[in-house]
């Protein structure tokens, strides 16, 4: 199942820089592993914000929740999730 996910990151200003850097490094490794697996299909930065728009391809709501709650930056995120379905007017056969 495909999901459109908006993630807006708000790292607290009083979080020590070295702690923030370590969390961000873990986040990168985690997200890149999910991209390699095909579960995190697309990721785009939203210009001018510490936010992204992503497409996930996962089994169900529970798997998406497990993935998102496992993000190292999860405690600092506002997340909006929208399930996606093929549009009846779409001409492409695949979901990419």
Tab-separated table of N, CA and C in Angstrom:
chain	number	residue	atom	x	y	z
A	1	UNK	N	0.845	-1.169	0.000
A	1	UNK	CA	0.000	0.000	0.000
A	1	UNK	C	0.892	1.234	0.000
A	2	UNK	N	0.494	2.242	-0.758
A	2	UNK	CA	1.275	3.475	-0.839
A	2	UNK	C	0.726	4.533	0.110
A	3	UNK	N	1.651	5.286	0.687
A	3	UNK	CA	1.297	6.386	1.590
A	3	UNK	C	2.110	7.621	1.239
A	4	UNK	N	1.450	8.758	1.265
A	4	UNK	CA	2.105	10.071	1.148
A	4	UNK	C	2.314	10.543	2.583
A	5	UNK	N	3.549	10.852	2.939
A	5	UNK	CA	3.870	11.228	4.315
A	5	UNK	C	4.620	12.552	4.318
A	6	UNK	N	4.086	13.526	5.048
A	6	UNK	CA	4.764	14.802	5.261
A	6	UNK	C	5.386	14.771	6.649
A	7	UNK	N	6.685	15.065	6.717
A	7	UNK	CA	7.394	15.084	8.002
A	7	UNK	C	8.025	16.456	8.196
A	8	UNK	N	7.633	17.114	9.269
A	8	UNK	CA	8.155	18.426	9.623
A	8	UNK	C	8.962	18.257	10.909
A	9	UNK	N	10.254	18.547	10.835
A	9	UNK	CA	11.161	18.299	11.956
A	9	UNK	C	11.371	19.581	12.761
A	10	UNK	N	11.231	19.477	14.079
A	10	UNK	CA	11.434	20.599	14.994
A	10	UNK	C	12.374	20.158	16.115
A	11	UNK	N	13.677	20.213	15.840
A	11	UNK	CA	14.665	19.857	16.866
A	11	UNK	C	14.735	21.000	17.876
A	12	UNK	N	14.624	20.686	19.157
A	12	UNK	CA	14.682	21.746	20.166
A	12	UNK	C	16.013	22.505	20.112
A	13	UNK	N	15.945	23.810	20.252
A	13	UNK	CA	17.150	24.650	20.199
A	13	UNK	C	18.114	24.348	21.340
A	14	UNK	N	17.594	23.835	22.452
A	14	UNK	CA	18.462	23.565	23.596
A	14	UNK	C	19.065	22.157	23.578
A	15	UNK	N	18.789	21.386	22.528
A	15	UNK	CA	19.412	20.068	22.403
A	15	UNK	C	20.882	20.278	22.037
A	16	UNK	N	21.809	19.698	22.786
A	16	UNK	CA	23.227	19.888	22.475
A	16	UNK	C	23.543	19.492	21.030
A	17	UNK	N	24.407	20.263	20.391
A	17	UNK	CA	24.735	20.058	18.978
A	17	UNK	C	25.251	18.654	18.694
A	18	UNK	N	26.085	18.110	19.600
A	18	UNK	CA	26.631	16.775	19.369
A	18	UNK	C	25.546	15.699	19.470
A	19	UNK	N	24.551	15.903	20.323
A	19	UNK	CA	23.426	14.964	20.431
A	19	UNK	C	22.586	15.035	19.162
A	20	UNK	N	22.292	16.247	18.708
A	20	UNK	CA	21.519	16.433	17.477
A	20	UNK	C	22.241	15.794	16.285
A	21	UNK	N	23.542	15.990	16.188
A	21	UNK	CA	24.318	15.429	15.080
A	21	UNK	C	24.267	13.903	15.087
A	22	UNK	N	24.336	13.301	16.263
A	22	UNK	CA	24.294	11.843	16.375
A	22	UNK	C	22.914	11.313	15.967
A	23	UNK	N	21.852	11.982	16.381
A	23	UNK	CA	20.488	11.576	16.011
A	23	UNK	C	20.295	11.705	14.500
A	24	UNK	N	20.771	12.790	13.929
A	24	UNK	CA	20.644	13.021	12.482
A	24	UNK	C	21.409	11.961	11.695
A	25	UNK	N	22.577	11.559	12.174
A	25	UNK	CA	23.355	10.508	11.504
A	25	UNK	C	22.611	9.171	11.554
A	26	UNK	N	22.001	8.839	12.691
A	26	UNK	CA	21.218	7.601	12.797
A	26	UNK	C	19.990	7.657	11.893
A	27	UNK	N	19.380	8.830	11.815
A	27	UNK	CA	18.210	9.035	10.942
A	27	UNK	C	18.572	8.774	9.484
A	28	UNK	N	19.701	9.307	9.057
A	28	UNK	CA	20.149	9.114	7.671
A	28	UNK	C	20.354	7.631	7.368
A	29	UNK	N	21.052	6.934	8.243
A	29	UNK	CA	21.310	5.503	8.024
A	29	UNK	C	20.005	4.712	7.986
A	30	UNK	N	19.104	4.998	8.906
A	30	UNK	CA	17.811	4.305	8.975
A	30	UNK	C	16.997	4.558	7.702
A	31	UNK	N	16.911	5.818	7.288
A	31	UNK	CA	16.105	6.149	6.109
A	31	UNK	C	16.724	5.574	4.829
A	32	UNK	N	18.038	5.586	4.732
A	32	UNK	CA	18.673	5.033	3.535
A	32	UNK	C	18.498	3.518	3.447
A	33	UNK	N	18.506	2.836	4.578
A	33	UNK	CA	18.246	1.393	4.572
A	33	UNK	C	16.820	1.115	4.097
A	34	UNK	N	15.871	1.921	4.533
A	34	UNK	CA	14.482	1.760	4.096
A	34	UNK	C	14.328	2.082	2.606
A	35	UNK	N	15.099	3.060	2.116
A	35	UNK	CA	15.061	3.376	0.689
A	35	UNK	C	15.614	2.203	-0.125
A	36	UNK	N	16.722	1.634	0.333
A	36	UNK	CA	17.311	0.491	-0.370
A	36	UNK	C	16.353	-0.698	-0.399
A	37	UNK	N	15.572	-0.881	0.653
A	37	UNK	CA	14.634	-2.006	0.732
A	37	UNK	C	13.411	-1.799	-0.156
A	38	UNK	N	13.186	-0.559	-0.608
A	38	UNK	CA	12.018	-0.257	-1.435
A	38	UNK	C	10.806	0.198	-0.652
A	39	UNK	N	10.891	0.171	0.672
A	39	UNK	CA	9.752	0.605	1.481
A	39	UNK	C	9.595	2.130	1.481
A	40	UNK	N	10.707	2.857	1.442
A	40	UNK	CA	10.684	4.324	1.365
A	40	UNK	C	10.990	4.640	-0.095
A	41	UNK	N	9.936	4.755	-0.906
A	41	UNK	CA	10.086	4.846	-2.361
A	41	UNK	C	10.668	6.159	-2.828
A	42	UNK	N	10.189	7.253	-2.270
A	42	UNK	CA	10.629	8.589	-2.700
A	42	UNK	C	10.747	9.494	-1.477
A	43	UNK	N	11.706	10.431	-1.553
A	43	UNK	CA	11.838	11.456	-0.509
A	43	UNK	C	12.263	12.761	-1.182
A	44	UNK	N	11.539	13.817	-0.855
A	44	UNK	CA	11.862	15.147	-1.384
A	44	UNK	C	11.926	16.132	-0.224
A	45	UNK	N	12.928	16.971	-0.235
A	45	UNK	CA	13.006	18.060	0.731
A	45	UNK	C	12.017	19.132	0.322
A	46	UNK	N	11.385	19.764	1.289
A	46	UNK	CA	10.509	20.897	1.028
A	46	UNK	C	11.368	22.145	1.160
A	47	UNK	N	11.469	22.895	0.080
A	47	UNK	CA	12.365	24.056	0.022
A	47	UNK	C	12.073	25.030	1.165
A	48	UNK	N	13.159	25.455	1.818
A	48	UNK	CA	13.063	26.454	2.876
A	48	UNK	C	12.594	25.926	4.214
A	49	UNK	N	12.440	24.617	4.348
A	49	UNK	CA	11.969	24.040	5.608
A	49	UNK	C	12.831	22.836	5.979
A	50	UNK	N	12.830	22.477	7.249
A	50	UNK	CA	13.435	21.217	7.657
A	50	UNK	C	12.289	20.212	7.657
A	51	UNK	N	11.878	19.840	6.445
A	51	UNK	CA	10.714	18.985	6.248
A	51	UNK	C	10.895	18.200	4.962
A	52	UNK	N	10.143	17.100	4.861
A	52	UNK	CA	10.172	16.337	3.615
A	52	UNK	C	8.800	15.793	3.287
A	53	UNK	N	8.658	15.454	2.030
A	53	UNK	CA	7.476	14.800	1.487
A	53	UNK	C	7.971	13.454	0.966
A	54	UNK	N	7.372	12.375	1.435
A	54	UNK	CA	7.859	11.046	1.092
A	54	UNK	C	6.722	10.139	0.652
A	55	UNK	N	7.082	9.111	-0.103
A	55	UNK	CA	6.151	8.055	-0.494
A	55	UNK	C	6.685	6.748	0.075
A	56	UNK	N	5.846	6.069	0.843
A	56	UNK	CA	6.179	4.770	1.414
A	56	UNK	C	5.345	3.695	0.739
A	57	UNK	N	5.936	2.538	0.546
A	57	UNK	CA	5.253	1.379	-0.032
A	57	UNK	C	5.397	0.248	0.977
A	58	UNK	N	4.366	0.073	1.805
A	58	UNK	CA	4.416	-0.894	2.901
A	58	UNK	C	3.158	-1.759	2.904
A	59	UNK	N	3.179	-2.781	3.704
A	59	UNK	CA	2.097	-3.760	3.774
A	59	UNK	C	0.779	-3.131	4.245
A	60	UNK	N	0.843	-2.327	5.333
A	60	UNK	CA	-0.390	-1.813	5.918
A	60	UNK	C	-0.083	-0.664	6.886
A	61	UNK	N	-1.138	-0.159	7.532
A	61	UNK	CA	-0.995	0.947	8.492
A	61	UNK	C	-0.031	0.596	9.619
A	62	UNK	N	-0.109	-0.632	10.093
A	62	UNK	CA	0.740	-1.045	11.216
A	62	UNK	C	2.218	-1.002	10.840
A	63	UNK	N	2.555	-1.470	9.626
A	63	UNK	CA	3.962	-1.434	9.218
A	63	UNK	C	4.438	0.002	9.068
A	64	UNK	N	3.604	0.868	8.490
A	64	UNK	CA	3.997	2.275	8.366
A	64	UNK	C	4.215	2.890	9.739
A	65	UNK	N	3.318	2.618	10.676
A	65	UNK	CA	3.465	3.163	12.028
A	65	UNK	C	4.761	2.678	12.670
A	66	UNK	N	5.075	1.410	12.493
A	66	UNK	CA	6.319	0.855	13.050
A	66	UNK	C	7.542	1.564	12.459
A	67	UNK	N	7.533	1.778	11.150
A	67	UNK	CA	8.656	2.447	10.488
A	67	UNK	C	8.782	3.884	10.973
A	68	UNK	N	7.675	4.621	10.961
A	68	UNK	CA	7.734	6.037	11.341
A	68	UNK	C	8.120	6.212	12.805
A	69	UNK	N	7.564	5.396	13.677
A	69	UNK	CA	7.892	5.538	15.100
A	69	UNK	C	9.322	5.096	15.402
A	70	UNK	N	9.938	4.354	14.470
A	70	UNK	CA	11.338	3.956	14.621
A	70	UNK	C	12.335	5.004	14.148
A	71	UNK	N	11.852	6.063	13.502
A	71	UNK	CA	12.754	7.131	13.049
A	71	UNK	C	13.431	7.784	14.251
A	72	UNK	N	14.747	7.908	14.250
A	72	UNK	CA	15.424	8.566	15.371
A	72	UNK	C	14.917	9.989	15.643
A	73	UNK	N	14.462	10.693	14.598
A	73	UNK	CA	13.934	12.049	14.784
A	73	UNK	C	12.438	12.070	15.104
A	74	UNK	N	11.814	10.903	15.206
A	74	UNK	CA	10.366	10.825	15.448
A	74	UNK	C	9.895	11.709	16.612
A	75	UNK	N	10.609	11.738	17.750
A	75	UNK	CA	10.131	12.570	18.859
A	75	UNK	C	10.070	14.069	18.526
A	76	UNK	N	10.752	14.470	17.462
A	76	UNK	CA	10.825	15.887	17.098
A	76	UNK	C	10.035	16.198	15.824
A	77	UNK	N	9.144	15.298	15.403
A	77	UNK	CA	8.437	15.463	14.134
A	77	UNK	C	6.939	15.666	14.320
A	78	UNK	N	6.386	16.465	13.416
A	78	UNK	CA	4.948	16.487	13.169
A	78	UNK	C	4.784	15.740	11.860
A	79	UNK	N	3.929	14.719	11.843
A	79	UNK	CA	3.787	13.852	10.674
A	79	UNK	C	2.333	13.830	10.235
A	80	UNK	N	2.125	13.959	8.918
A	80	UNK	CA	0.799	13.811	8.322
A	80	UNK	C	0.871	12.662	7.322
A	81	UNK	N	-0.062	11.717	7.432
A	81	UNK	CA	-0.086	10.533	6.576
A	81	UNK	C	-1.374	10.524	5.755
A	82	UNK	N	-1.217	10.266	4.451
A	82	UNK	CA	-2.362	10.132	3.556
A	82	UNK	C	-2.213	8.842	2.760
A	83	UNK	N	-3.148	7.880	2.925
A	83	UNK	CA	-3.103	6.671	2.102
A	83	UNK	C	-3.398	7.034	0.645
A	84	UNK	N	-2.734	6.350	-0.288
A	84	UNK	CA	-2.897	6.626	-1.712
A	84	UNK	C	-3.498	5.417	-2.432
A	85	UNK	N	-4.351	5.709	-3.405
A	85	UNK	CA	-4.935	4.682	-4.263
A	85	UNK	C	-4.734	5.086	-5.711
A	86	UNK	N	-4.651	4.105	-6.595
A	86	UNK	CA	-4.520	4.389	-8.019
A	86	UNK	C	-5.734	5.167	-8.484
A	87	UNK	N	-5.487	6.231	-9.239
A	87	UNK	CA	-6.561	7.047	-9.809
A	87	UNK	C	-7.123	6.331	-11.032
A	88	UNK	N	-8.431	6.319	-11.214
A	88	UNK	CA	-9.003	5.600	-12.351
A	88	UNK	C	-8.591	6.166	-13.717
A	89	UNK	N	-8.109	7.397	-13.760
A	89	UNK	CA	-7.657	7.984	-15.025
A	89	UNK	C	-6.165	7.820	-15.283
A	90	UNK	N	-5.450	7.172	-14.348
A	90	UNK	CA	-4.012	6.983	-14.507
A	90	UNK	C	-3.725	6.091	-15.707
A	91	UNK	N	-2.696	6.451	-16.504
A	91	UNK	CA	-2.357	5.654	-17.682
A	91	UNK	C	-1.157	4.737	-17.435
A	92	UNK	N	-0.407	4.971	-16.343
A	92	UNK	CA	0.740	4.121	-16.039
A	92	UNK	C	0.277	2.854	-15.354
A	93	UNK	N	0.937	1.749	-15.649
A	93	UNK	CA	0.594	0.455	-15.071
A	93	UNK	C	1.206	0.242	-13.696
A	94	UNK	N	2.389	0.841	-13.453
A	94	UNK	CA	3.063	0.613	-12.177
A	94	UNK	C	2.752	1.740	-11.203
A	95	UNK	N	3.223	1.606	-9.982
A	95	UNK	CA	2.984	2.605	-8.934
A	95	UNK	C	4.173	3.529	-8.707
A	96	UNK	N	5.168	3.526	-9.598
A	96	UNK	CA	6.367	4.320	-9.338
A	96	UNK	C	6.209	5.755	-9.782
